[in-house]
Coordinates of N, CA and C in Angstrom, one line a residue:
X568 N 30.3 8.0 -7.9 CA 31.7 7.6 -7.8 C 32.3 7.0 -9.1
X569 N 33.5 7.4 -9.4 CA 34.1 6.9 -10.7 C 34.4 5.4 -10.5
X570 N 34.3 4.7 -11.6 CA 34.6 3.3 -11.6 C 36.1 3.1 -11.2
X571 N 36.4 2.0 -10.5 CA 37.8 1.8 -10.0 C 38.8 1.9 -11.1
X572 N 38.4 1.4 -12.3 CA 39.4 1.4 -13.4 C 39.3 2.6 -14.3
X573 N 38.5 3.6 -13.9 CA 38.2 4.7 -14.8 C 39.1 5.9 -14.8
X574 N 40.3 5.8 -14.1 CA 41.1 6.9 -14.0 C 42.3 6.9 -15.0
X575 N 42.4 5.8 -15.7 CA 43.6 5.6 -16.6 C 43.6 6.8 -17.7
X576 N 42.4 7.1 -18.2 CA 42.4 8.1 -19.2 C 42.8 9.5 -18.6
X577 N 42.3 9.8 -17.4 CA 42.6 11.1 -16.8 C 44.1 11.2 -16.5
X578 N 44.8 10.1 -16.2 CA 46.2 10.2 -15.9 C 47.1 10.5 -17.1
X579 N 46.6 9.9 -18.2 CA 47.5 9.9 -19.4 C 47.1 10.8 -20.5
X580 N 45.9 11.4 -20.4 CA 45.4 12.2 -21.5 C 45.0 13.6 -21.1
X581 N 45.0 13.9 -19.8 CA 44.7 15.3 -19.4 C 45.8 16.3 -19.8
X582 N 45.5 17.3 -20.6 CA 46.6 18.2 -21.1 C 46.0 19.6 -21.2
X583 N 46.8 20.6 -20.9 CA 46.4 22.0 -21.0 C 46.3 22.4 -22.5
X584 N 46.8 21.5 -23.4 CA 46.7 21.9 -24.8 C 45.4 21.3 -25.5
X585 N 44.5 20.8 -24.7 CA 43.3 20.3 -25.3 C 42.5 21.3 -26.1
X586 N 41.9 20.9 -27.1 CA 41.1 21.9 -27.9 C 39.9 22.3 -27.2
X587 N 39.3 23.4 -27.5 CA 38.1 23.9 -26.9 C 36.8 23.4 -27.6
X588 N 37.0 22.5 -28.6 CA 35.9 21.9 -29.3 C 35.0 21.2 -28.4
X589 N 33.7 21.0 -28.8 CA 32.7 20.4 -27.9 C 33.1 19.0 -27.4
X590 N 33.6 18.0 -28.3 CA 33.9 16.7 -27.9 C 35.1 16.7 -26.8
X591 N 36.1 17.6 -27.1 CA 37.2 17.7 -26.1 C 36.8 18.3 -24.8
X592 N 35.9 19.3 -24.9 CA 35.4 19.9 -23.7 C 34.7 18.9 -22.8
X593 N 33.8 18.0 -23.5 CA 33.1 17.0 -22.7 C 34.1 16.0 -22.1
X594 N 35.1 15.7 -22.9 CA 36.1 14.8 -22.4 C 36.8 15.4 -21.2
X595 N 37.2 16.6 -21.3 CA 37.9 17.3 -20.2 C 37.0 17.3 -18.9
X596 N 35.7 17.6 -19.1 CA 34.8 17.6 -18.0 C 34.7 16.2 -17.3
X597 N 34.8 15.1 -18.1 CA 34.8 13.8 -17.6 C 36.0 13.5 -16.8
X598 N 37.1 14.0 -17.3 CA 38.4 13.8 -16.7 C 38.4 14.5 -15.3
X599 N 37.9 15.8 -15.3 CA 37.9 16.5 -14.0 C 36.9 15.8 -13.0
X600 N 35.9 15.3 -13.5 CA 34.9 14.6 -12.6 C 35.6 13.4 -12.0
X601 N 36.4 12.6 -12.8 CA 37.1 11.5 -12.3 C 38.1 11.9 -11.2
X602 N 38.8 13.0 -11.5 CA 39.8 13.4 -10.5 C 39.2 14.0 -9.3
X603 N 37.9 14.2 -9.2 CA 37.3 14.8 -8.0 C 37.1 13.7 -7.0
X604 N 37.3 12.5 -7.3 CA 37.2 11.4 -6.3 C 38.3 11.5 -5.3
X605 N 38.0 11.3 -4.1 CA 39.0 11.4 -3.0 C 39.8 10.1 -3.0
X606 N 41.1 10.1 -2.7 CA 41.9 8.9 -2.7 C 41.3 7.9 -1.7
X607 N 40.8 8.3 -0.6 CA 40.2 7.4 0.4 C 39.0 6.7 -0.2
X608 N 38.2 7.4 -1.0 CA 37.1 6.8 -1.6 C 37.5 5.8 -2.7
X609 N 38.6 6.1 -3.4 CA 39.1 5.2 -4.4 C 39.6 3.9 -3.8
X610 N 40.2 4.0 -2.6 CA 40.7 2.8 -1.9 C 39.5 1.9 -1.6
X611 N 38.4 2.5 -1.1 CA 37.3 1.7 -0.7 C 36.7 1.1 -2.0
X612 N 36.6 1.9 -3.1 CA 36.0 1.3 -4.3 C 36.8 0.2 -4.9
X613 N 38.2 0.3 -4.8 CA 39.0 -0.7 -5.3 C 38.9 -2.0 -4.5
X614 N 38.8 -1.9 -3.2 CA 38.6 -3.1 -2.3 C 37.3 -3.8 -2.7
X615 N 36.3 -3.0 -2.9 CA 35.0 -3.6 -3.2 C 35.0 -4.2 -4.6
X616 N 35.6 -3.5 -5.6 CA 35.7 -4.1 -6.9 C 36.5 -5.4 -6.9
X617 N 37.4 -5.5 -6.0 CA 38.2 -6.7 -5.9 C 37.5 -7.8 -5.1
X618 N 36.2 -7.5 -4.7 CA 35.4 -8.6 -4.1 C 35.4 -8.6 -2.6
X619 N 35.8 -7.5 -1.9 CA 36.0 -7.6 -0.5 C 35.1 -6.5 0.2
X620 N 34.4 -6.9 1.3 CA 33.5 -6.0 2.0 C 34.3 -5.3 3.0
X621 N 34.2 -3.9 3.0 CA 35.0 -3.1 3.9 C 34.8 -3.4 5.4
X622 N 33.5 -3.5 5.7 CA 33.1 -3.8 7.1 C 33.7 -5.1 7.6
X623 N 33.8 -6.1 6.8 CA 34.4 -7.4 7.1 C 35.9 -7.3 7.3
X624 N 36.5 -6.5 6.5 CA 38.0 -6.3 6.6 C 38.3 -5.6 7.9
X625 N 37.5 -4.6 8.3 CA 37.8 -3.8 9.5 C 37.5 -4.7 10.7
X626 N 36.4 -5.5 10.6 CA 36.1 -6.4 11.8 C 37.1 -7.4 12.0
X627 N 37.6 -8.0 11.0 CA 38.7 -9.0 11.1 C 40.0 -8.4 11.6
X628 N 40.3 -7.2 11.2 CA 41.5 -6.5 11.5 C 41.6 -6.1 13.0
X629 N 40.4 -5.9 13.6 CA 40.4 -5.4 15.0 C 41.2 -6.3 15.9
X630 N 41.2 -7.6 15.7 CA 41.9 -8.5 16.6 C 43.4 -8.5 16.4
X631 N 43.9 -7.8 15.3 CA 45.3 -7.7 15.1 C 46.0 -6.7 15.9
X632 N 45.3 -5.7 16.5 CA 45.8 -4.6 17.2 C 45.9 -4.9 18.7
X633 N 47.0 -4.7 19.3 CA 47.3 -5.0 20.7 C 47.2 -3.7 21.6
X634 N 46.7 -3.9 22.8 CA 46.7 -2.9 23.8 C 48.2 -2.7 24.3
X635 N 48.7 -1.5 24.4 CA 50.1 -1.4 24.9 C 50.3 -2.1 26.2
X636 N 51.4 -2.9 26.2 CA 51.8 -3.6 27.4 C 52.9 -2.8 28.2
X637 N 53.2 -3.3 29.4 CA 54.2 -2.6 30.2 C 55.5 -2.7 29.5
X638 N 55.8 -3.8 28.9 CA 57.1 -4.0 28.1 C 57.2 -2.9 27.0
X639 N 56.1 -2.7 26.3 CA 56.2 -1.7 25.2 C 56.4 -0.3 25.8
X640 N 55.7 0.0 26.9 CA 55.8 1.3 27.4 C 57.2 1.6 28.0
X641 N 57.8 0.5 28.6 CA 59.2 0.6 29.1 C 60.2 0.7 28.0
X642 N 59.9 0.2 26.8 CA 60.8 0.3 25.7 C 60.7 1.6 24.9
X643 N 59.9 2.5 25.3 CA 59.8 3.8 24.7 C 60.8 4.7 25.3
X644 N 62.0 4.5 24.9 CA 63.2 5.2 25.5 C 63.6 6.5 24.8
X645 N 64.1 7.5 25.5 CA 64.5 8.7 24.9 C 65.6 8.6 23.9
X646 N 66.6 7.6 24.2 CA 67.7 7.5 23.3 C 67.3 6.9 21.9
X647 N 66.2 6.1 22.0 CA 65.7 5.5 20.7 C 65.0 6.6 19.9
X648 N 64.1 7.4 20.6 CA 63.4 8.5 20.0 C 64.4 9.5 19.4
X649 N 65.5 9.8 20.1 CA 66.5 10.8 19.7 C 67.2 10.3 18.4
X650 N 67.5 9.0 18.4 CA 68.2 8.4 17.2 C 67.2 8.4 16.0
X651 N 65.9 8.2 16.2 CA 65.0 8.3 15.1 C 64.9 9.7 14.6
X652 N 64.7 10.6 15.5 CA 64.6 12.0 15.2 C 65.8 12.5 14.4
X653 N 67.0 12.0 14.7 CA 68.2 12.4 14.0 C 68.4 11.6 12.7
X654 N 67.5 10.6 12.5 CA 67.7 9.7 11.4 C 69.0 9.0 11.4
X655 N 69.4 8.6 12.6 CA 70.7 7.9 12.8 C 70.5 6.4 12.8
X656 N 70.6 5.8 11.7 CA 70.3 4.4 11.5 C 71.4 3.6 12.2
X657 N 72.7 4.0 12.1 CA 73.7 3.3 12.8 C 73.6 3.2 14.3
X658 N 73.2 4.3 14.8 CA 72.9 4.4 16.3 C 71.8 3.4 16.7
X659 N 70.7 3.4 15.8 CA 69.6 2.5 16.1 C 70.1 1.0 16.0
X660 N 70.9 0.7 15.1 CA 71.4 -0.6 15.0 C 72.2 -1.0 16.2
X661 N 73.0 0.0 16.7 CA 73.8 -0.3 17.9 C 72.9 -0.5 19.1
X662 N 71.8 0.3 19.2 CA 70.9 0.1 20.3 C 70.2 -1.2 20.2
X663 N 69.9 -1.7 19.0 CA 69.3 -3.0 18.8 C 70.3 -4.1 19.2
X664 N 71.6 -4.0 18.9 CA 72.6 -5.0 19.3 C 72.7 -5.0 20.8
X665 N 72.6 -3.8 21.4 CA 72.8 -3.7 22.9 C 71.6 -4.2 23.7
X666 N 70.5 -4.5 23.0 CA 69.3 -4.9 23.6 C 68.4 -3.8 24.1
X667 N 68.7 -2.6 23.7 CA 67.9 -1.5 24.2 C 66.6 -1.3 23.3
X668 N 66.8 -1.6 22.0 CA 65.7 -1.5 21.0 C 65.3 -2.9 20.6
X669 N 64.3 -3.5 21.2 CA 63.9 -4.9 20.9 C 62.4 -5.0 20.5
X670 N 61.7 -4.0 20.7 CA 60.2 -4.1 20.4 C 59.7 -2.7 20.0
X671 N 58.4 -2.7 19.6 CA 57.8 -1.5 19.2 C 57.3 -0.7 20.4
X672 N 58.3 0.0 21.0 CA 58.0 0.8 22.2 C 57.0 1.9 21.9
X673 N 56.1 2.1 22.9 CA 55.1 3.2 22.8 C 54.9 3.9 24.1
X674 N 54.3 5.1 24.0 CA 53.9 5.8 25.3 C 52.6 5.3 25.8
X675 N 52.1 5.8 26.9 CA 50.9 5.3 27.5 C 49.6 5.6 26.6
X676 N 49.8 6.4 25.6 CA 48.7 6.7 24.6 C 48.7 5.8 23.4
X677 N 49.7 4.9 23.4 CA 49.8 4.0 22.3 C 50.5 4.5 21.1
X678 N 51.1 5.7 21.2 CA 51.9 6.2 20.1 C 53.3 5.5 20.1
X679 N 53.6 4.8 19.0 CA 54.8 4.0 19.0 C 55.9 4.6 18.3
X680 N 57.1 4.0 18.4 CA 58.3 4.5 17.7 C 58.1 4.3 16.2
X681 N 57.2 3.3 15.8 CA 56.9 3.2 14.4 C 56.1 4.4 13.9
X682 N 55.1 4.8 14.7 CA 54.3 6.0 14.4 C 55.3 7.2 14.2
X683 N 56.2 7.3 15.2 CA 57.2 8.4 15.2 C 58.0 8.5 14.0
X684 N 58.5 7.3 13.5 CA 59.3 7.3 12.2 C 58.4 7.6 11.0
X685 N 57.2 7.0 11.0 CA 56.3 7.2 9.8 C 55.9 8.7 9.7
X686 N 55.6 9.4 10.8 CA 55.2 10.8 10.7 C 56.3 11.6 10.1
X687 N 57.5 11.2 10.3 CA 58.6 12.0 9.7 C 59.0 11.6 8.3
X688 N 58.4 10.5 7.8 CA 58.6 10.0 6.5 C 60.0 9.4 6.3
X689 N 60.5 8.7 7.4 CA 61.8 8.1 7.3 C 61.6 6.6 6.9
X690 N 61.6 6.4 5.6 CA 61.3 5.1 5.1 C 62.4 4.1 5.5
X691 N 63.7 4.5 5.4 CA 64.8 3.6 5.8 C 64.7 3.2 7.3
X692 N 64.3 4.1 8.1 CA 64.2 3.8 9.6 C 63.0 2.8 9.8
X693 N 61.9 3.1 9.1 CA 60.7 2.2 9.2 C 61.1 0.8 8.7
X694 N 61.8 0.7 7.6 CA 62.2 -0.6 7.1 C 63.1 -1.4 8.1
X695 N 64.0 -0.6 8.7 CA 64.8 -1.2 9.8 C 64.0 -1.7 10.9
X696 N 63.0 -0.9 11.4 CA 62.2 -1.4 12.5 C 61.4 -2.6 12.1
X697 N 60.9 -2.6 10.9 CA 60.0 -3.7 10.5 C 60.8 -5.0 10.2
X698 N 61.9 -4.8 9.5 CA 62.6 -6.0 8.9 C 63.7 -6.5 9.8
X699 N 64.3 -5.6 10.6 CA 65.4 -6.1 11.5 C 65.0 -6.2 12.9
X700 N 64.3 -5.2 13.5 CA 63.9 -5.3 14.8 C 62.6 -6.1 14.9
X701 N 61.9 -6.2 13.8 CA 60.7 -7.1 13.7 C 59.6 -6.5 14.6
X702 N 59.4 -5.2 14.6 CA 58.3 -4.6 15.4 C 57.0 -4.9 14.7
X703 N 55.9 -4.9 15.4 CA 54.6 -5.2 14.9 C 54.0 -4.0 14.2
X704 N 53.7 -4.2 12.9 CA 53.1 -3.1 12.2 C 51.7 -2.7 12.6
X705 N 51.0 -3.7 13.3 CA 49.7 -3.4 13.7 C 49.6 -2.8 15.1
X706 N 49.8 -1.5 15.1 CA 49.8 -0.8 16.3 C 49.0 0.5 16.1
X707 N 48.3 1.0 17.1 CA 47.6 2.3 16.9 C 47.5 3.0 18.2
X708 N 47.4 4.3 18.2 CA 47.3 5.1 19.4 C 45.9 5.2 19.9
X709 N 45.7 6.1 20.9 CA 44.4 6.2 21.5 C 43.4 6.9 20.6
X710 N 43.8 7.5 19.5 CA 42.9 8.1 18.5 C 42.7 7.0 17.4
X711 N 43.2 5.8 17.6 CA 43.0 4.7 16.6 C 43.8 5.0 15.3
X712 N 44.8 5.8 15.4 CA 45.6 6.1 14.2 C 46.7 5.1 14.1
X713 N 46.8 4.5 12.9 CA 47.8 3.5 12.6 C 49.1 4.2 12.1
X714 N 50.2 3.4 11.9 CA 51.4 4.0 11.3 C 51.1 4.5 9.9
X715 N 50.1 3.8 9.2 CA 49.8 4.3 7.8 C 49.1 5.6 7.9
X716 N 48.3 5.9 8.9 CA 47.7 7.2 9.0 C 48.8 8.3 9.1
X717 N 49.9 8.0 9.9 CA 51.0 9.0 10.0 C 51.8 9.1 8.7
X718 N 51.9 8.0 8.0 CA 52.7 8.0 6.8 C 52.0 8.8 5.7
X719 N 50.7 8.9 5.7 CA 49.9 9.6 4.8 C 49.8 11.1 5.1
X720 N 50.2 11.4 6.4 CA 50.1 12.8 6.9 C 51.3 13.6 6.7
X721 N 52.3 13.1 6.0 CA 53.6 13.8 5.8 C 53.4 15.0 4.9
X722 N 54.3 16.0 5.0 CA 54.2 17.2 4.3 C 54.2 17.0 2.8
X723 N 55.1 16.1 2.3 CA 55.1 15.8 0.9 C 54.9 14.3 0.8
X724 N 54.4 13.8 -0.4 CA 54.1 12.4 -0.5 C 55.3 11.5 -0.3
X725 N 55.1 10.5 0.5 CA 56.2 9.4 0.7 C 55.7 8.1 0.2
X726 N 55.7 8.0 -1.1 CA 55.2 6.9 -1.8 C 55.8 5.5 -1.4
X727 N 57.1 5.5 -1.3 CA 57.7 4.2 -0.9 C 57.4 3.8 0.5
X728 N 57.3 4.8 1.4 CA 56.9 4.5 2.8 C 55.5 3.9 2.8
X729 N 54.5 4.5 2.2 CA 53.2 4.1 2.2 C 53.1 2.7 1.5
X730 N 53.8 2.5 0.4 CA 53.8 1.2 -0.2 C 54.3 0.1 0.7
X731 N 55.4 0.4 1.4 CA 55.9 -0.7 2.3 C 54.9 -1.0 3.4
X732 N 54.2 -0.1 3.9 CA 53.3 -0.3 5.0 C 52.1 -1.1 4.4
X733 N 51.6 -0.6 3.2 CA 50.4 -1.2 2.6 C 50.7 -2.7 2.2
X734 N 52.0 -3.0 1.9 CA 52.3 -4.4 1.5 C 52.1 -5.3 2.8
X735 N 52.6 -4.8 3.9 CA 52.6 -5.6 5.1 C 51.2 -5.5 5.9
X736 N 50.5 -4.5 5.7 CA 49.2 -4.3 6.4 C 48.2 -3.6 5.5
X737 N 47.7 -4.3 4.4 CA 46.8 -3.6 3.5 C 45.4 -3.3 4.2
X738 N 45.1 -4.0 5.2 CA 43.8 -3.7 5.9 C 43.9 -2.3 6.6
X739 N 45.1 -1.8 6.9 CA 45.2 -0.4 7.5 C 44.7 0.6 6.5
X740 N 44.6 0.3 5.2 CA 44.2 1.3 4.2 C 42.7 1.7 4.5
X741 N 41.9 0.8 5.1 CA 40.5 1.1 5.3 C 40.2 1.3 6.8
X742 N 41.2 1.2 7.7 CA 40.9 1.4 9.1 C 40.7 2.9 9.4
X743 N 39.7 3.1 10.3 CA 39.3 4.5 10.6 C 39.8 4.9 12.0
X744 N 40.2 6.2 12.1 CA 40.5 6.7 13.5 C 39.2 7.1 14.2
X745 N 39.4 7.8 15.3 CA 38.2 8.2 16.1 C 37.4 9.2 15.4
X746 N 38.0 9.9 14.4 CA 37.2 10.9 13.6 C 36.5 10.3 12.4
X747 N 36.7 9.0 12.2 CA 36.1 8.3 11.1 C 37.0 8.5 9.8
X748 N 38.2 8.9 9.9 CA 39.1 9.1 8.8 C 40.0 7.9 8.6
X749 N 40.2 7.5 7.3 CA 41.1 6.5 7.0 C 42.5 7.2 6.6
X750 N 43.6 6.4 6.5 CA 44.8 7.1 6.2 C 44.8 8.0 5.0
X751 N 44.2 7.7 3.9 CA 44.2 8.5 2.7 C 43.3 9.8 2.8
X752 N 42.5 9.9 3.9 CA 41.8 11.1 4.2 C 42.8 12.2 4.6
X753 N 44.0 11.8 5.0 CA 45.0 12.8 5.5 C 46.0 13.2 4.5
X754 N 46.0 12.7 3.3 CA 46.9 13.2 2.3 C 46.5 14.6 1.8
X755 N 47.5 15.4 1.5 CA 47.2 16.8 1.1 C 46.5 16.9 -0.2
X756 N 45.6 17.9 -0.2 CA 44.7 18.1 -1.4 C 45.6 18.3 -2.7
X757 N 46.7 19.1 -2.6 CA 47.4 19.4 -3.8 C 48.1 18.2 -4.4
X758 N 48.2 17.1 -3.6 CA 48.8 15.9 -4.2 C 47.8 14.8 -4.5
X759 N 46.5 15.2 -4.6 CA 45.5 14.2 -4.8 C 45.7 13.4 -6.1
X760 N 46.1 14.1 -7.2 CA 46.3 13.5 -8.5 C 47.4 12.4 -8.4
X761 N 48.5 12.8 -7.7 CA 49.6 11.9 -7.6 C 49.2 10.6 -6.8
X762 N 48.5 10.8 -5.8 CA 48.1 9.7 -5.0 C 47.1 8.8 -5.7
X763 N 46.2 9.4 -6.5 CA 45.3 8.7 -7.3 C 46.0 7.8 -8.3
X764 N 47.0 8.4 -8.9 CA 47.8 7.6 -9.8 C 48.5 6.4 -9.1
X765 N 49.1 6.7 -8.0 CA 49.7 5.7 -7.2 C 48.8 4.5 -6.9
X766 N 47.5 4.8 -6.5 CA 46.5 3.8 -6.2 C 46.0 3.1 -7.4
X767 N 45.8 3.9 -8.5 CA 45.3 3.3 -9.7 C 46.3 2.2 -10.2
X768 N 47.6 2.5 -10.2 CA 48.6 1.6 -10.6 C 48.6 0.3 -9.8
X769 N 48.1 0.3 -8.6 CA 48.1 -0.8 -7.7 C 46.7 -1.3 -7.4
X770 N 45.7 -0.9 -8.1 CA 44.3 -1.2 -7.8 C 44.0 -2.7 -7.7
X771 N 44.6 -3.5 -8.5 CA 44.4 -5.0 -8.4 C 44.9 -5.6 -7.2
X772 N 45.8 -4.9 -6.5 CA 46.4 -5.5 -5.3 C 45.8 -4.8 -4.0
X773 N 44.8 -4.0 -4.1 CA 44.1 -3.5 -2.9 C 43.1 -4.5 -2.4
X774 N 43.6 -5.3 -1.5 CA 42.9 -6.5 -1.0 C 43.6 -6.9 0.3
X775 N 42.8 -7.6 1.2 CA 43.5 -8.0 2.4 C 44.6 -9.0 2.2
X776 N 45.5 -9.0 3.1 CA 46.7 -9.9 2.9 C 46.3 -11.3 3.2
X777 N 46.6 -12.2 2.2 CA 46.3 -13.6 2.4 C 47.5 -14.2 3.1
X778 N 47.2 -15.1 4.1 CA 48.3 -15.7 4.8 C 48.2 -17.2 4.8
X779 N 49.0 -17.8 3.9 CA 49.0 -19.3 3.9 C 49.8 -19.8 5.1
X780 N 50.0 -21.1 5.2 CA 50.7 -21.6 6.4 C 52.1 -21.0 6.6
X781 N 52.7 -20.7 5.5 CA 54.1 -20.1 5.6 C 54.0 -18.6 5.4
X782 N 54.2 -17.9 6.4 CA 54.1 -16.4 6.4 C 55.2 -15.8 5.4
X783 N 56.3 -16.5 5.4 CA 57.4 -16.0 4.5 C 57.0 -16.0 3.0
X784 N 56.2 -17.1 2.7 CA 55.8 -17.2 1.3 C 54.7 -16.2 1.0
X785 N 53.9 -15.9 2.0 CA 52.8 -14.9 1.9 C 53.5 -13.5 1.6
X786 N 54.5 -13.2 2.4 CA 55.1 -11.9 2.3 C 55.8 -11.8 1.0
X787 N 56.5 -12.8 0.5 CA 57.2 -12.7 -0.8 C 56.2 -12.5 -1.9
X788 N 55.0 -13.2 -1.8 CA 54.0 -13.1 -2.8 C 53.5 -11.7 -2.9
X789 N 53.2 -11.1 -1.8 CA 52.6 -9.8 -1.8 C 53.6 -8.8 -2.2
X790 N 54.8 -8.9 -1.8 CA 55.9 -8.0 -2.2 C 56.0 -8.0 -3.7
X791 N 55.9 -9.1 -4.3 CA 56.1 -9.2 -5.7 C 54.9 -8.6 -6.5
X792 N 53.7 -8.8 -5.9 CA 52.5 -8.3 -6.7 C 52.2 -6.9 -6.4
X793 N 52.5 -6.3 -5.2 CA 52.1 -5.0 -4.9 C 53.0 -3.9 -5.6
X794 N 54.3 -4.2 -5.5 CA 55.2 -3.2 -6.1 C 55.1 -3.1 -7.6
X795 N 55.2 -1.9 -8.1 CA 55.1 -1.7 -9.5 C 56.4 -1.3 -10.1

C-alpha cells in the first residue's frame, strides 16, 4: 500500500509527455503503482496514519445509528419524496413550514429521505435537510448503507456532497455495509484519480469528529479544517 502522503507526486507530475528514458520510466511506474490504490484503502490508510484505529472508530460509531421509529416511518411521505425527486427546494421549505417535513423520514427498510437525496446527488437538498430540517445524518438502511454510501454511488463525482457529509460524519467513511463495502468502494473506477486527489488534499482531516461540550464550536472547527 502506498504511503498516505505518497500521492502528491502522482497528481502533479504524471504527464503523457514524459521521456522514455530509464529514470523517467521508473518514475512513471512508481506513479502508476501509487494510483493503483483504491480510494477506500486510501481512506483507511489516512485514518491510521492520523493515529486512529479503524475497528475502534466503527465500534464507537455503532451507537450513533438509530433503528427506524414509527415517527420516522410515518414521516416518509409521498409529497416529500416527490419534491426531492423534482429538486423542488421551495416546495420542501413549504412542507417544512407546514409541519409535514420535520424529521428524517424513512421506509420500513431504513432507507431515508436523506439517502434518497444523496443517491441523486442533490447537494442543495441535502444541505437543506441537514441544516434547516436538522435531520440526523447517522441513518442507514437494512443493508447498513449510510447516506455517504449513496453519495459515493452517483453517476458522476459529487465532491461537494461527499465533503459536506464527511464533515458532519467522518466515521461514515469507514463504515461497512452488509457486503463489507465502505462508501468509497462504490465510486466509479474511471474517477479513481479524481477521488484520490480529493482525499489526498484532505488527508490530515480524515479522523473522527471531536465533540467538545459545545457542538456548535465542534462543527465550526471541522468545517474550517476539512474544506480546502
